[in-house]
XYZ file of C-alpha atoms in Angstrom:
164
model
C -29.598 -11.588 -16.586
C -27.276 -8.368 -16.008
C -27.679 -4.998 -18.027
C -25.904 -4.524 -20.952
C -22.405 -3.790 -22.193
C -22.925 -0.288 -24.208
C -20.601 2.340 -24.764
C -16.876 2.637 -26.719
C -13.453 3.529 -25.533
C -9.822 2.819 -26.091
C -7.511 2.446 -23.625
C -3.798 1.729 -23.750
C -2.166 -1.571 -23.873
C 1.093 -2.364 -22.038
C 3.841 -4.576 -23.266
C 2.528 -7.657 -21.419
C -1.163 -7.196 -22.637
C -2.569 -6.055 -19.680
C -5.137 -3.227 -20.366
C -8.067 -1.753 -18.657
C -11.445 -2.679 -18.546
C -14.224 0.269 -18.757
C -15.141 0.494 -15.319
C -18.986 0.402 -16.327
C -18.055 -3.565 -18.272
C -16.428 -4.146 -15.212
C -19.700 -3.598 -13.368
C -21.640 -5.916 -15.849
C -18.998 -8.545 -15.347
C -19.502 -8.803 -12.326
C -23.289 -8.845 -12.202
C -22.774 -11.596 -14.868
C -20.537 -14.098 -12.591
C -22.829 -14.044 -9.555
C -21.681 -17.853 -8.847
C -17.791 -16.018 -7.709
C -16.943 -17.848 -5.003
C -16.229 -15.309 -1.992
C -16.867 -12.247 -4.845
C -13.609 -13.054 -5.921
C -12.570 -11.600 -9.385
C -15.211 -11.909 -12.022
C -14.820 -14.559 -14.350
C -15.181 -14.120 -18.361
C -14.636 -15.834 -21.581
C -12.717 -14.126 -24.505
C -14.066 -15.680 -27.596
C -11.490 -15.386 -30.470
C -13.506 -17.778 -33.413
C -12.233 -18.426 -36.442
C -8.744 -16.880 -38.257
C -10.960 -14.420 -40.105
C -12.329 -13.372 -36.775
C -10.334 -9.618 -36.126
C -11.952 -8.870 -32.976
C -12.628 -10.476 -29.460
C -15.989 -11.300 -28.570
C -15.820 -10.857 -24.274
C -18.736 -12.631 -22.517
C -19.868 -13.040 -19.000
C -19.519 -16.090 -17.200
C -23.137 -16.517 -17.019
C -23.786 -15.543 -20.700
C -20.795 -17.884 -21.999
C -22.626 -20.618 -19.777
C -25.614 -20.058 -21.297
C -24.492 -20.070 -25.074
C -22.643 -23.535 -24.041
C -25.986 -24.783 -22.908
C -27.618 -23.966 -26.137
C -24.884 -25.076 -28.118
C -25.312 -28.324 -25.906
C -28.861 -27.942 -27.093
C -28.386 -29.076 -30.821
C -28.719 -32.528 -31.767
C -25.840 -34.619 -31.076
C -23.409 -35.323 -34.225
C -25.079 -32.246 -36.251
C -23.186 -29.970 -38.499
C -24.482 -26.852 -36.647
C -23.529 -27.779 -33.311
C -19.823 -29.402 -34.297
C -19.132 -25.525 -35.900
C -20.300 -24.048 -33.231
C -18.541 -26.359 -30.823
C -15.183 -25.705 -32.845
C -15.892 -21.679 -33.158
C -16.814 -20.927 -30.030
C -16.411 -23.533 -27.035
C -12.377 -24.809 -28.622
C -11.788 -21.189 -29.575
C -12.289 -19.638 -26.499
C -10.028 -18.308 -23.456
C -11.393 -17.951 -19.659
C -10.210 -15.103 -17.465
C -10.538 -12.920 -15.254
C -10.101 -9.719 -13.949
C -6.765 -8.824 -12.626
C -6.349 -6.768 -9.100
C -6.741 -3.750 -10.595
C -9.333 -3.726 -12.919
C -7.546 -4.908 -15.771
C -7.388 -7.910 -18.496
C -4.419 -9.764 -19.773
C -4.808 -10.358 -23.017
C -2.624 -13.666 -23.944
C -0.108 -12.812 -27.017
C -1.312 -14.992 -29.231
C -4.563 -13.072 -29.331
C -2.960 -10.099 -29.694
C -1.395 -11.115 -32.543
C -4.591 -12.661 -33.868
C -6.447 -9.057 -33.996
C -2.966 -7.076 -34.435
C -3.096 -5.392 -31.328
C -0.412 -3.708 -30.199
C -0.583 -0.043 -28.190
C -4.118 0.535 -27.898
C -7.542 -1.346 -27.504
C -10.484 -0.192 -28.705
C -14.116 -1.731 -26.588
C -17.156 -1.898 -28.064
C -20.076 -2.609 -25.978
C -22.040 -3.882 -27.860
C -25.555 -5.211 -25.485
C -25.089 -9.024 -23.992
C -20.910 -8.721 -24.916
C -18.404 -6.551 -25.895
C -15.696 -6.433 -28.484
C -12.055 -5.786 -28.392
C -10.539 -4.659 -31.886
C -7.660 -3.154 -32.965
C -8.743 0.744 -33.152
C -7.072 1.003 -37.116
C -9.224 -2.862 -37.978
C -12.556 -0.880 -36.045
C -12.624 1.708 -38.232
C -12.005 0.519 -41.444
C -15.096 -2.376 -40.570
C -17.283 0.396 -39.476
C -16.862 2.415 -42.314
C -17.404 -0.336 -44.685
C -20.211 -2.274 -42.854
C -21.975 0.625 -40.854
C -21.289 4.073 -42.540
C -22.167 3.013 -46.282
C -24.704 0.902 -45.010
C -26.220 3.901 -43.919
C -25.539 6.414 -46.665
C -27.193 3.931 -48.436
C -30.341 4.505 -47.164
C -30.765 8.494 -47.714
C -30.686 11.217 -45.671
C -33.928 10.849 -43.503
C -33.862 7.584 -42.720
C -33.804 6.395 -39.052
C -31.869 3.422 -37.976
C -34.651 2.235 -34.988
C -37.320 1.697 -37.950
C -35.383 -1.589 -38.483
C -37.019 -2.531 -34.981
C -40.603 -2.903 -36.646
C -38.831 -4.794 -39.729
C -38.121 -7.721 -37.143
């Protein structure tokens, strides 16, 4: 398995959706599409899910392959794997990276998320996520930040490791 996608930045967004990849996701991206042929350009899935979805889940090649596999996995005909067969595998857009480093994100999935000038990454371990910087926010304030204030002052977010 490669490392990890960790880490957040925005970068701009030109008028045909191309932006740049973090040059360290670029890295893991290409660790995580060892099949290349010739080490051509590495191969990854944008995973766009369902229409209240407002970000872009980004996988590797080998990591997409893998959640196929499992998704494969459940029985035949089940409700689990038909949603997750919809959701993922018919919502999903292979790519790769351009020449110079960069991703073309289709317009339709722009549109989806509301992106527009600026994309915001979020690494966040086996994939990363591209939001609208505006959407980020407000979803990290809401989910994250009050989550947090929630819990008092001294409390330490890695104690939730030994709650597993």
């Amino acid at each position: 398995m490669a490392g990890m996608f960790i880490g957040e930045y925005t970068f701009k967004v030109d008028s045909k959706g191309r932006v740049s990849i973090p040059a360290l996701f670029r890295r893991e991206l290409e660790e995580g599409d060892p099949d290349r042929p010739n080490k051509e350009r590495p191969r990854m899935v944008i995973v766009y899910g369902a229409d209240t979805q407002k970000m872009l889940q980004v996988y590797t090649q080998a990591a997409f392959e893998a959640l196929a596999a499992d998704i494969a996995a459940l029985p035949r005909g089940s409700k689990q794997r038909t949603i997750l067969q919809r959701l993922v595998l018919s919502k999903s857009h292979p790519t790769e990276v351009d020449n110079d480093g960069r991703l073309v994100i289709p317009a339709p999935l722009r549109a989806k998320i509301g992106l527009s000038t600026e994309a915001y990454f979020s690494g966040v371990g086996e994939t990363f996520e591209i939001w609208n910087p505006e959407t980020f926010a407000a979803a990290d304030e809401a989910n994250i930040d009050q989550w947090v204030e929630e819990q008092g002052e001294d409390f330490d977010p890695l104690s939730l490791l030994s709650q597993g």
